[in-house]
Coordinates of C-alpha atoms in Angstrom, one line a residue:
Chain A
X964 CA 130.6 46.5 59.5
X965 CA 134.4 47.0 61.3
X966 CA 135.4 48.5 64.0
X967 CA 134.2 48.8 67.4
X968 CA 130.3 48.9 68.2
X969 CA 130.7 51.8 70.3
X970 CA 133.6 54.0 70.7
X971 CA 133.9 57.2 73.4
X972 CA 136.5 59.9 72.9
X973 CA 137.0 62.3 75.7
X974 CA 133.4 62.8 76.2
X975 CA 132.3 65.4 78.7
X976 CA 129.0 66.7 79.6
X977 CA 127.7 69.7 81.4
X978 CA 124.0 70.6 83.2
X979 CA 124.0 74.0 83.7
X980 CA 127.8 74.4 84.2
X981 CA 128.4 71.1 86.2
X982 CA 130.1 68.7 84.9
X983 CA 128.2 65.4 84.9
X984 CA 130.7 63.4 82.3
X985 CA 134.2 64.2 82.1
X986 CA 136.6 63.2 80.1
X987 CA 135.5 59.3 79.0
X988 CA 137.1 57.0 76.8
X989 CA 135.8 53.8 76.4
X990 CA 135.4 51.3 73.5
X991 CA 132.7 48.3 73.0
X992 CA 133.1 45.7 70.4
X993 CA 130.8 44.0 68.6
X994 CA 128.5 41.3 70.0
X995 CA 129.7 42.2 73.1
X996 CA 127.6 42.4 76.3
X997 CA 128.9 45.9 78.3
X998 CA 127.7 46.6 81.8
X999 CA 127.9 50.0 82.6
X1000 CA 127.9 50.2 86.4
X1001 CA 127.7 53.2 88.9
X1002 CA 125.8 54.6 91.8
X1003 CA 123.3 57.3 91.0
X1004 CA 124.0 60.1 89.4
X1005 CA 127.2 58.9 88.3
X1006 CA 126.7 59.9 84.5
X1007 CA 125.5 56.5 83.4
X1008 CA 122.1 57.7 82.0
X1009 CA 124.0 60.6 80.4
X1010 CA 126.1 58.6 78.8
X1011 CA 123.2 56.4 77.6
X1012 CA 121.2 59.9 76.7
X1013 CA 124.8 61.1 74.3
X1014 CA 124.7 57.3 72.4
X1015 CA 121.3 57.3 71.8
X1016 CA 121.2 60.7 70.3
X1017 CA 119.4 62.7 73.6
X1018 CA 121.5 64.8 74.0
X1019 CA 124.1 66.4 72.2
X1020 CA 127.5 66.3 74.2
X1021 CA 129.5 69.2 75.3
X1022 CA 132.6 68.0 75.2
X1023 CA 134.5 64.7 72.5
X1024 CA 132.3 62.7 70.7
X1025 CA 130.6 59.6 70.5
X1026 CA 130.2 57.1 67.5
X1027 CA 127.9 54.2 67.4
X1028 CA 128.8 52.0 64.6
X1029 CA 131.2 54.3 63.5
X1030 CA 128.4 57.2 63.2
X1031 CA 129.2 60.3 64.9
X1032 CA 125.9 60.8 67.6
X1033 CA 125.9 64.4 67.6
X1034 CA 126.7 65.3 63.3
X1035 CA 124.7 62.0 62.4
X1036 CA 122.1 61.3 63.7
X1037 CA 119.8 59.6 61.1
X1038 CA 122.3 57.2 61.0
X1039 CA 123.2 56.2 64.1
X1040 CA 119.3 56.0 65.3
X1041 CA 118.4 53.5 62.3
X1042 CA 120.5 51.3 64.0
X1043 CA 120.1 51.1 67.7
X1044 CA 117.2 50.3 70.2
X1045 CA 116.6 52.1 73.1
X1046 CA 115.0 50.7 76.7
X1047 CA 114.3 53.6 79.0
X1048 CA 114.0 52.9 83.1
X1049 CA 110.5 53.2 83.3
X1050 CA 108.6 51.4 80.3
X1051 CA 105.6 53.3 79.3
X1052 CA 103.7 53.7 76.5
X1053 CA 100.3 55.2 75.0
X1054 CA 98.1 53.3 77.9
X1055 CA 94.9 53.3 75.4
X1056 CA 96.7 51.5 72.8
X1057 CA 97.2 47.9 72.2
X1058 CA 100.5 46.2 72.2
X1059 CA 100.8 45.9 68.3
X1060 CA 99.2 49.4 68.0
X1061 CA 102.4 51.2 70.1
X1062 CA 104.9 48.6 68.6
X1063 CA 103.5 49.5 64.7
X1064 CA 104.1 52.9 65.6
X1065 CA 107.4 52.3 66.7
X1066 CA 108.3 50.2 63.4
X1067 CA 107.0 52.8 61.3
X1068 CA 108.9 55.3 63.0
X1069 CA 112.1 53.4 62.4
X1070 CA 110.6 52.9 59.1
X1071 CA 110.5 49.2 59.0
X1072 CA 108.8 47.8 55.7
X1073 CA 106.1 45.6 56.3
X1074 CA 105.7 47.0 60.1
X1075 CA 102.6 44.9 61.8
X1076 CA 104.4 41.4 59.9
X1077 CA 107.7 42.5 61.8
X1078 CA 106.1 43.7 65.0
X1079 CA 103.9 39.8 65.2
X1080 CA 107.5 38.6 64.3
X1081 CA 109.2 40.3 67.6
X1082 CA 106.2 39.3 70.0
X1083 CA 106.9 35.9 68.9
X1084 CA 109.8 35.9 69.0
X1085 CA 109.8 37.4 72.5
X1086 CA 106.8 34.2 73.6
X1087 CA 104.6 37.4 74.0
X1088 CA 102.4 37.4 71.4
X1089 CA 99.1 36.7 73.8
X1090 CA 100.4 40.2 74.7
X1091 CA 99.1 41.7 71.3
X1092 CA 95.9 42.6 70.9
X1093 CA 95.7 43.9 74.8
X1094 CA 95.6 47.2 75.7
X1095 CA 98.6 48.3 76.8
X1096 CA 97.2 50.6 80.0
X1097 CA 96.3 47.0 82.1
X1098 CA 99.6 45.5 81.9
X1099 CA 101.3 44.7 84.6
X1100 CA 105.5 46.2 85.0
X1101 CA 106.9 42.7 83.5
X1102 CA 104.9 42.6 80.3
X1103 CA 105.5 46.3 79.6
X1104 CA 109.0 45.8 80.4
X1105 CA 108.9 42.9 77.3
X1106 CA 107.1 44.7 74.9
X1107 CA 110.0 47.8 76.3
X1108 CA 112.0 45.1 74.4
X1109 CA 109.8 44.4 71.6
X1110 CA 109.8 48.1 70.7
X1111 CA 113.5 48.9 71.4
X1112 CA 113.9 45.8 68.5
X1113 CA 111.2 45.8 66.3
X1114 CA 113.4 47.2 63.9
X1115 CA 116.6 44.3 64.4
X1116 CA 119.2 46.8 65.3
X1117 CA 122.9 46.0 66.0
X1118 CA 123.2 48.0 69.1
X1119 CA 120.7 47.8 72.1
X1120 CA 120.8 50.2 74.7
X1121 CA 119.2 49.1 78.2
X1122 CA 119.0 51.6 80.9
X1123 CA 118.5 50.1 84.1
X1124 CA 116.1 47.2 82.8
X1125 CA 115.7 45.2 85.6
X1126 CA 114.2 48.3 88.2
X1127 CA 111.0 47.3 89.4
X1128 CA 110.9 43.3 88.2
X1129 CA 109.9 40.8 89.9
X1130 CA 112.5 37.7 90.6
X1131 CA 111.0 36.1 87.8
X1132 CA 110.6 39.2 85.3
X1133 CA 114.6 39.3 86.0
X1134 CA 114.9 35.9 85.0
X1135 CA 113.3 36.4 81.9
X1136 CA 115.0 39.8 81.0
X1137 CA 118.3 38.1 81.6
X1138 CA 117.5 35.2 79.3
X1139 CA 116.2 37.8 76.8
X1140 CA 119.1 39.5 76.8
X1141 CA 121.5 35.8 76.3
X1142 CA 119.1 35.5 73.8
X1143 CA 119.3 38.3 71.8
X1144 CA 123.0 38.6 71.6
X1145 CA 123.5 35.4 70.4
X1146 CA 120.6 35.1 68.0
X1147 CA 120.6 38.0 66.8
X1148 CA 124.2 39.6 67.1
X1149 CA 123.1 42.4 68.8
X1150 CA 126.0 44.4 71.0
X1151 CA 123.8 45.3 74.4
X1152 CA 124.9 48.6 76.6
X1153 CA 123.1 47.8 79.9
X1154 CA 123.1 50.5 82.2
X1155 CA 122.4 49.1 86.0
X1156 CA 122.6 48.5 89.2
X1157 CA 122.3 45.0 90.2
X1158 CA 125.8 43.7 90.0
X1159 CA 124.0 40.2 90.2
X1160 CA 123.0 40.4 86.5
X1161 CA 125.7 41.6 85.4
X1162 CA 128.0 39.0 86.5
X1163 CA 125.5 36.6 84.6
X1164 CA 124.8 38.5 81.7
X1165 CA 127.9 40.8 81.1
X1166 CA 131.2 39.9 78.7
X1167 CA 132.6 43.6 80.0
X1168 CA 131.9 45.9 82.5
X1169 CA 132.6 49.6 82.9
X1170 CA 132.6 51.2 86.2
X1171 CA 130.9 55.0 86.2
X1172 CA 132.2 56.9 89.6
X1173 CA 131.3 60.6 89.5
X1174 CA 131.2 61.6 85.7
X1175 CA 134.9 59.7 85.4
X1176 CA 134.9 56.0 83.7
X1177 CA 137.5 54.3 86.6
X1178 CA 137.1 50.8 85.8
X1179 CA 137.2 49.0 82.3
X1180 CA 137.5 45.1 81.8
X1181 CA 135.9 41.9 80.9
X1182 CA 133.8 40.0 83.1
X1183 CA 136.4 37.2 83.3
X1184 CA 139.8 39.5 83.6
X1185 CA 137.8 41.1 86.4
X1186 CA 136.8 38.0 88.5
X1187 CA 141.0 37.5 87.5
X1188 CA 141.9 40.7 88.9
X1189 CA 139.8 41.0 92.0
X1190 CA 140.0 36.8 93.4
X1191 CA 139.9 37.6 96.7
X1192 CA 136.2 39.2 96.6
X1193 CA 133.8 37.0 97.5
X1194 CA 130.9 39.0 95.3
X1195 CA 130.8 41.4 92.5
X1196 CA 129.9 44.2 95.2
X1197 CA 132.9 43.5 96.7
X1198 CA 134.7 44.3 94.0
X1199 CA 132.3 47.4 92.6
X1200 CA 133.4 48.5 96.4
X1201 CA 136.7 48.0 95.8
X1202 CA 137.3 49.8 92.6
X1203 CA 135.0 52.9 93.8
X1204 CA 137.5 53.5 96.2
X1205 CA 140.8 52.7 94.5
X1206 CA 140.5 54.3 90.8
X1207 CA 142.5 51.7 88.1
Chain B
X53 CA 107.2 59.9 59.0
X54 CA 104.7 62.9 59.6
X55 CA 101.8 60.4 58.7
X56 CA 102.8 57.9 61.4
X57 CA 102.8 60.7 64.0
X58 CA 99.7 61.8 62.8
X59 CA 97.7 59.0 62.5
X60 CA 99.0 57.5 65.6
X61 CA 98.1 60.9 67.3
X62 CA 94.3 60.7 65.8
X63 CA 94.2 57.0 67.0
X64 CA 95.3 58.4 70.3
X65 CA 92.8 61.3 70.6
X66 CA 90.1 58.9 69.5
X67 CA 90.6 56.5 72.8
X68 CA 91.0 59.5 74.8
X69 CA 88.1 60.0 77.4
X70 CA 88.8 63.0 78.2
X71 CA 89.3 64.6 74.9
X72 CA 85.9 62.3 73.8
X73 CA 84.0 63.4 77.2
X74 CA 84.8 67.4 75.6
X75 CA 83.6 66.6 72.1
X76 CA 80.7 65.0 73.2
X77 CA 79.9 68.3 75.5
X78 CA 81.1 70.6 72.3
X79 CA 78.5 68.9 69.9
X80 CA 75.6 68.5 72.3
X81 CA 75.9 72.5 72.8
X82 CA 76.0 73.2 68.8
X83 CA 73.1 70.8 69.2
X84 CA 71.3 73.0 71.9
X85 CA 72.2 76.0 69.8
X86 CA 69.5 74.7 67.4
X87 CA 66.7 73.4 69.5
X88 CA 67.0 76.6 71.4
X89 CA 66.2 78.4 68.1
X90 CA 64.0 75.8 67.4
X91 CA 61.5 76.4 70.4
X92 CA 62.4 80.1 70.4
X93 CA 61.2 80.6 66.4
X94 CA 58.3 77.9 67.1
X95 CA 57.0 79.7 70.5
X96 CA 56.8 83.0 68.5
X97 CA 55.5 81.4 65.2
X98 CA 52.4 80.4 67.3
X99 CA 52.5 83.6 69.1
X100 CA 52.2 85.4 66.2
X101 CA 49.8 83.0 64.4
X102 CA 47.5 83.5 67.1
X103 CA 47.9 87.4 67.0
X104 CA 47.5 87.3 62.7
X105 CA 44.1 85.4 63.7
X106 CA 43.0 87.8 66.7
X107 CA 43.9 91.1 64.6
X108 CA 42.0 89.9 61.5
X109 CA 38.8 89.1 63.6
X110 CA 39.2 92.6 64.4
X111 CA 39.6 93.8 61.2
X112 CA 43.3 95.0 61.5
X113 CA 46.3 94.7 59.6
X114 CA 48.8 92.2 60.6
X115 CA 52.5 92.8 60.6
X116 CA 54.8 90.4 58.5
X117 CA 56.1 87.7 60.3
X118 CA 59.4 88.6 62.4
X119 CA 61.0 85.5 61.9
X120 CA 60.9 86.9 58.2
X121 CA 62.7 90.1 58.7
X122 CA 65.8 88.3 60.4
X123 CA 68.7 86.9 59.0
X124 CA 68.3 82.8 58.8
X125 CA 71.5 82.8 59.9
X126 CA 70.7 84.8 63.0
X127 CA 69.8 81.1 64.6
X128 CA 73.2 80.1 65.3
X129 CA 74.4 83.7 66.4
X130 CA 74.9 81.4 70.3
X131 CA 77.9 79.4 67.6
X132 CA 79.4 82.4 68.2
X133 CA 79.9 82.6 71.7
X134 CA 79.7 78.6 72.2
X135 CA 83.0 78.3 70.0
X136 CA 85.0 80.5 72.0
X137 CA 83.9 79.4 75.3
X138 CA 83.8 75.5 74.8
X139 CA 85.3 74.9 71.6
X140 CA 88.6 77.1 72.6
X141 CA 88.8 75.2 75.7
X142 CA 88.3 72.0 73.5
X143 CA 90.9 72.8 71.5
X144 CA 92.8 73.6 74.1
X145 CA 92.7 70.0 75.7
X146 CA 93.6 68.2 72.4
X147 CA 96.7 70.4 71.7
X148 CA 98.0 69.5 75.5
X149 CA 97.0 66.1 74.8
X150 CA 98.9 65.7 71.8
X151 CA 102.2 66.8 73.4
X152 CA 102.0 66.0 77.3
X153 CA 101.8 62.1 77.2
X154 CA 104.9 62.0 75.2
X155 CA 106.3 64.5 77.6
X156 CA 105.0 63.2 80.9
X157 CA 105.3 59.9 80.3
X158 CA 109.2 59.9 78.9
X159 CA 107.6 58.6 75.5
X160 CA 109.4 61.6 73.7
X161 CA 112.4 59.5 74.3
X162 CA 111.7 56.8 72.7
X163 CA 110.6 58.1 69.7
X164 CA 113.5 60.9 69.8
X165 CA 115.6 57.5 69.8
X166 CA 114.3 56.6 66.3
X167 CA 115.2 58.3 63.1
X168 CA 112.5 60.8 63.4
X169 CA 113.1 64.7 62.7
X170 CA 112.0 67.0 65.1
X171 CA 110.4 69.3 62.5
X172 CA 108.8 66.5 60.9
X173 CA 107.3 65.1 64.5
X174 CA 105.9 69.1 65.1
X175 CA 104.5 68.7 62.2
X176 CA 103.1 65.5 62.5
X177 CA 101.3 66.6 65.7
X178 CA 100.0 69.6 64.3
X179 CA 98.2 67.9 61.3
X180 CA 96.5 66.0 63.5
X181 CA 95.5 68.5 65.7
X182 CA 94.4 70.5 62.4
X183 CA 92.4 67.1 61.4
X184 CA 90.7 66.4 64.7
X185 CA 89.4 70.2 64.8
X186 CA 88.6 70.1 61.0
X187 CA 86.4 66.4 62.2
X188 CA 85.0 68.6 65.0
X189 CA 84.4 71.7 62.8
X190 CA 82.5 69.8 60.1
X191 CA 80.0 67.9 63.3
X192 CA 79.1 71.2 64.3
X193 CA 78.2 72.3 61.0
X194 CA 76.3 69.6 60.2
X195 CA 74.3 70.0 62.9
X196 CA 73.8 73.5 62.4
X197 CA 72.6 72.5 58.7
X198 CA 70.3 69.7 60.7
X199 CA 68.9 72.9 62.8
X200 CA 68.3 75.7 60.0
X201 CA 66.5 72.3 58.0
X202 CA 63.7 72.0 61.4
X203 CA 63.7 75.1 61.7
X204 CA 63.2 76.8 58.8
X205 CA 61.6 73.3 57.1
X206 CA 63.4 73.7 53.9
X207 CA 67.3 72.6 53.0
X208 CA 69.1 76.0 53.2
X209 CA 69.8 77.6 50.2
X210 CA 73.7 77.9 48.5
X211 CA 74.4 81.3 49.7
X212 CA 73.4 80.4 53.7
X213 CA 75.5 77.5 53.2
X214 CA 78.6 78.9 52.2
X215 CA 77.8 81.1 54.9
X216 CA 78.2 78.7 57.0
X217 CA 80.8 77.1 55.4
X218 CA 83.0 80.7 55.7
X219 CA 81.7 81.0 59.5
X220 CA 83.4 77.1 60.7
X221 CA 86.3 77.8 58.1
X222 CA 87.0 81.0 60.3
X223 CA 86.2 79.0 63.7
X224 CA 88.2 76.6 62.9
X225 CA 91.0 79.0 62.7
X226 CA 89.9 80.3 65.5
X227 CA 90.1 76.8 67.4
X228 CA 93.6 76.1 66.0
X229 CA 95.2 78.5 67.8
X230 CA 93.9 77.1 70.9
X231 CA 95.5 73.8 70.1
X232 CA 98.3 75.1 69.0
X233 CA 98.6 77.4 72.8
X234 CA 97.8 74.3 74.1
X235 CA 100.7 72.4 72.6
X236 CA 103.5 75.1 73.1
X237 CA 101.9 75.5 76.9
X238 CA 103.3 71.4 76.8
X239 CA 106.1 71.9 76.4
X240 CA 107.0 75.3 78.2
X241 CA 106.1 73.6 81.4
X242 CA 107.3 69.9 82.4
X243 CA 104.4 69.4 84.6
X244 CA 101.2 68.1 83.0
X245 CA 99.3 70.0 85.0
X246 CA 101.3 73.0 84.9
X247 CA 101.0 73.4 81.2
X248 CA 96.9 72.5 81.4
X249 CA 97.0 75.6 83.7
X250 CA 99.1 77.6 81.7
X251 CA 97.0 77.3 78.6
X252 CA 94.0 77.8 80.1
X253 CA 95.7 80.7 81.5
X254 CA 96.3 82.3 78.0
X255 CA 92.8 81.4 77.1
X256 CA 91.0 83.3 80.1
X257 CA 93.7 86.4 79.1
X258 CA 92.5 86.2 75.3
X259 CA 89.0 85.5 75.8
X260 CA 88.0 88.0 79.0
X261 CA 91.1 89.8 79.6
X262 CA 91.6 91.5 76.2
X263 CA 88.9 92.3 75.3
X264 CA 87.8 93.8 78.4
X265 CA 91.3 95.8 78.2
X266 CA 90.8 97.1 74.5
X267 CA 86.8 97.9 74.5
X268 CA 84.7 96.7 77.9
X269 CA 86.9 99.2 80.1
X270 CA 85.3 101.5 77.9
X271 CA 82.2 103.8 79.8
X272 CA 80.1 103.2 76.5
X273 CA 80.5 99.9 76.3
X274 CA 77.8 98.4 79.2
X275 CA 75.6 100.8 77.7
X276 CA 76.0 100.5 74.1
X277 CA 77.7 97.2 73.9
X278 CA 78.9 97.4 70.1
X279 CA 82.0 95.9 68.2
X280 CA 83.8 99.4 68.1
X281 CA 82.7 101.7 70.8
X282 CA 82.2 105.9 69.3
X283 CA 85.8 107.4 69.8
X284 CA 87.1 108.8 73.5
X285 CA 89.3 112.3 73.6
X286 CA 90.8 109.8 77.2
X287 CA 94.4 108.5 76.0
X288 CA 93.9 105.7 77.8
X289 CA 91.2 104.5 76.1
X290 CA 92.5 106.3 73.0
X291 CA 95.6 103.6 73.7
X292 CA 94.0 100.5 74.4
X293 CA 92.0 101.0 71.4
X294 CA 94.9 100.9 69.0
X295 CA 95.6 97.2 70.7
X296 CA 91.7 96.5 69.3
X297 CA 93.0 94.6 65.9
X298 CA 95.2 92.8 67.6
X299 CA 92.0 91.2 70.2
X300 CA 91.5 88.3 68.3
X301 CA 88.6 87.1 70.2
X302 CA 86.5 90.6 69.8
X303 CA 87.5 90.5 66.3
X304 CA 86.3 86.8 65.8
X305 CA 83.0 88.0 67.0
X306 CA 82.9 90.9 65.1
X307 CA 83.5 88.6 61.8
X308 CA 81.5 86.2 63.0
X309 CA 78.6 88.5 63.2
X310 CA 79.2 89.8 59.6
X311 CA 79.3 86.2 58.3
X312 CA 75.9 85.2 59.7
X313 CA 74.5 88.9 59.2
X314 CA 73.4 89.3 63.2
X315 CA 75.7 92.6 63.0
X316 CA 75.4 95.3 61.6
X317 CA 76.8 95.5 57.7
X318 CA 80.5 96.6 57.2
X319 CA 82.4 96.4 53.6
X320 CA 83.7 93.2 52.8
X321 CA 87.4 94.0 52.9
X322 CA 86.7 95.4 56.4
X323 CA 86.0 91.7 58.2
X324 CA 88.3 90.1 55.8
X325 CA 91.0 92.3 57.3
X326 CA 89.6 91.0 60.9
X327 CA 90.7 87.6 60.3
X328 CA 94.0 88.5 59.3
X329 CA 95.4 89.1 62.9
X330 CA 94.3 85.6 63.8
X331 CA 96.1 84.2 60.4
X332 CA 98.9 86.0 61.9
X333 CA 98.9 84.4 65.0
X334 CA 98.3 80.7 64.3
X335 CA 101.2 81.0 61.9
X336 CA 103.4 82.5 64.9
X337 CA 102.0 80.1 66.9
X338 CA 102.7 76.7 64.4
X339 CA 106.7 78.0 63.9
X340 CA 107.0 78.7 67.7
X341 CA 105.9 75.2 68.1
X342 CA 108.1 73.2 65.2
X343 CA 111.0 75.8 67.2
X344 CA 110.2 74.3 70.8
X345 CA 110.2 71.0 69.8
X346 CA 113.1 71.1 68.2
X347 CA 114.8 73.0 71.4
X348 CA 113.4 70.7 74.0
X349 CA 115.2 68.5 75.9
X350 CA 113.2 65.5 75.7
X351 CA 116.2 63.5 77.4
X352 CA 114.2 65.3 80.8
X353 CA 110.7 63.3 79.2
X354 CA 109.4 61.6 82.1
X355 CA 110.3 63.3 84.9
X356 CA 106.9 65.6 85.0
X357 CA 104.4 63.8 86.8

């Protein structure tokens, strides 16, 4: 595939006549690692809700993998994973039983072979047979990623991943996510909040203040731009207050 | 696609304790429906027995047995208020259950993430809904057959059967449109508990409120309480009486009491045209259902309770 991973035009959204997006361009490559940074209710999970096919936007388009998101839909959803905030699935089911149903859905061939594949993959696979209802938030956050993947797609889109880990469950997300974009190519959209993981994780970050994209770099032109700040919260600081 | 929905929604329903703990309660009263006509028939078989033996001592006639001059049917005639009652509120729990944990629990936007149609998930829900009540149906009816076999010591002949079959074909109807309330209740109100109340709502105002509206207001009716009260010159009642085809749950019992012969005989056409109404609405009901989903917002999934 060419071109970009993820390309914005002008997108705008409105809830009830306010504007919660205006007027964003922004354009991801492939294999990269974006963070997509902004306090709450900056637009971020909008933006996250237009890509993965949610909602339709109000205003400019979206394409993922060159698919338009709101005239083609079937195609951009065979190709993308989605990891809401809060993990949750059916609480009576077991781990392969949601994740089957997930495969299927995305209509993988061969879905329980692909979904023991991803749990191994993911050092999980004790996880399997357990219902999913007694887990604890770190092992429902990795089989959040087992289902967002189960299917190998090229894009993955993370919205606020790391809210409610544990030191260690961050740890492992953040390895994950290494993990994943270099085994398996995939171009990760994390949505979030803790600037620490993105300067770990993140190739390029976005900055999300009040609908309007004001900040757009990679992680290494930023630390350029900014040398004075001692942290990446300096900088997020910084940018919120002077718009590039 | 529609078969994964539905068979991971009949997987679902099947570890549900709630929707388990209802069945349980639903079967166990189709179940008391026959031992109650069990020891009713068997206390008046031995009543009568001992009355045959008392009145030939004396040299009297005896009187045919009564059990005899009733319908064998006539047994289950508590099916008929049982269904409504419990079964409607069963119904009415499975069709909220098969919408409101992808709803509450933001599930609907994982699988709204996928390459899944929004018809195609409706419909995929409704099947299994239709399934479960069809599993549920076919319990009760085999029970019932269970019951008229004690009872009546003798497996009951072809023309009871179908019967039967015609009377849980109609029920299950019947319970359909519960699930189907149920499911459109779901997603009409974000709140799980909400939509629970809002079904249950509609059910009360079908059940009791109709029908007390199109013939129990009626002065005749406490006295005479019959499926179409005699004709009143009061426009009021002359009114609510034209609403009476449209009271599905007087008009299920009305059927009802046709199919298992406990009313009194009306032309065929006459209670086929009874169930009509309710074909009406589940069909209403089924495309208002495929039209919410596809209208909902389930970017909002998650943010009920």
């Amino acid at each position: 595939m060419k071109g970009p991973a993820i390309e914005i035009v002008g997108l705008g959204h409105k809830y009830n006549d306010i504007l919660v997006l205006h007027d964003v361009d922004l354009s991801i490559d492939r294999g990269e690692i974006f963070g997509f940074l902004g306090h709450n209710g900056a637009g971020k999970t909008t933006t996250v809700n237009i890509l993965t096919t949610l909602i339709r936007p109000t205003l400019g388009r979206a394409l993922v993998n060159g698919h338009d998101v709101a005239t083609e839909r079937r195609l951009v959803t065979a190709d993308i994973g989605y990891l809401p905030s809060e993990v949750r699935m059916y609480p009576h089911m077991t781990a392969t039983e949601n994740l089957t149903f997930f495969a299927e859905l995305s209509g993988v061939e061969k879905a329980k072979h692909a979904v023991a594949e991803t749990l191994e993959y993911l050092d999980c696979s004790d996880l399997a047979d357990r219902r999913v209802g007694s887990f604890s938030t770190g092992m429902r956050q990795r089989i959040g990623i087992a289902q967002a993947i189960v299917h190998r797609p090229s894009v993955l889109f993370l919205d606020e991943p790391t809210a409610g880990l544990d030191p260690s469950g961050i740890r492992q997300l953040r390895r994950t996510i290494l993990d994943l974009n270099r085994d398996l190519g995939m171009t990760v959209f994390m949505n979030t909040h803790q600037l620490s993981e993105v300067s770990r994780v993140c190739t390029t970050i976005g900055v999300l203040s009040r609908g309007e994209l004001i900040y757009k770099d990679s992680m290494e032109a930023t630390t350029r731009r900014f040398p004075d700040e001692t942290s990446l919260e300096d900088i997020y600081v910084q940018m919120e207050g002077s718009p590039a | 696609m529609i078969t994964t929905v539905t068979s991971q929604q009949l997987l679902s329903l099947r570890r549900q304790r709630v929707f388990l703990a209802a069945l349980s309660m639903f079967v166990a009263m189709t179940a008391a429906a026959g031992v109650l006509g069990w020891s009713s028939h068997n206390t008046i078989v031995r009543v009568y027995d001992e009355a045959v033996k008392l009145l030939a001592a004396d040299g009297q006639p005896t009187p045919p047995n009564p059990f005899l001059l009733k319908p064998e049917l006539s047994l289950l005639s508590n099916m008929v208020v049982y269904v409504p009652l419990l079964g409607a509120l069963l119904a009415l729990l499975l069709g909220h259950l098969s919408l409101t944990d992808d709803e509450s629990t933001g599930l609907g936007r994982l699988i709204f993430s996928r390459r899944v149609s929004r018809t195609g998930y409706a419909v995929g829900k409704i099947a299994a809904a239709a399934i479960a009540l069809s599993v549920i149906v076919l319990v009760a009816m085999a029970v019932s057959v269970v019951s008229l076999m004690v009872v009546n010591q003798r497996i009951p002949p072809i023309s009871v059967l179908g019967r039967l079959g015609l009377f849980y074909s109609m029920s299950w109807l019947y319970l359909m449109l519960f699930a189907l309330v149920g499911m459109a209740a779901a997603l009409l109100n974000r709140r799980r508990s909400l939509a629970l109340l809002s079904a249950m709502g509609a059910w009360l105002v079908i059940t009791f409120a109709i029908p007390q509206f199109t013939s129990a207001l009626r002065p005749t009716s406490s006295l005479n309480p019959i499926a179409d009260p005699v004709g009143s010159s009061q426009r009021f009642f002359q009114i609510t009486a034209l609403a009476r085809p449209i009271s599905i749950a007087e008009q299920y019992k009305a059927a009802s009491g046709q199919i298992l012969s406990t009313a009194a005989p009306e032309p065929g056409w006459q209670t086929a045209l009874r169930v009509v109404p309710l074909m009406v609405f589940v069909g209403l009901l089924v495309a208002a259902v495929v039209i919410l989903v596809r209208r909902h917002d389930f970017s909002r999934s998650g943010n009920g309770e």
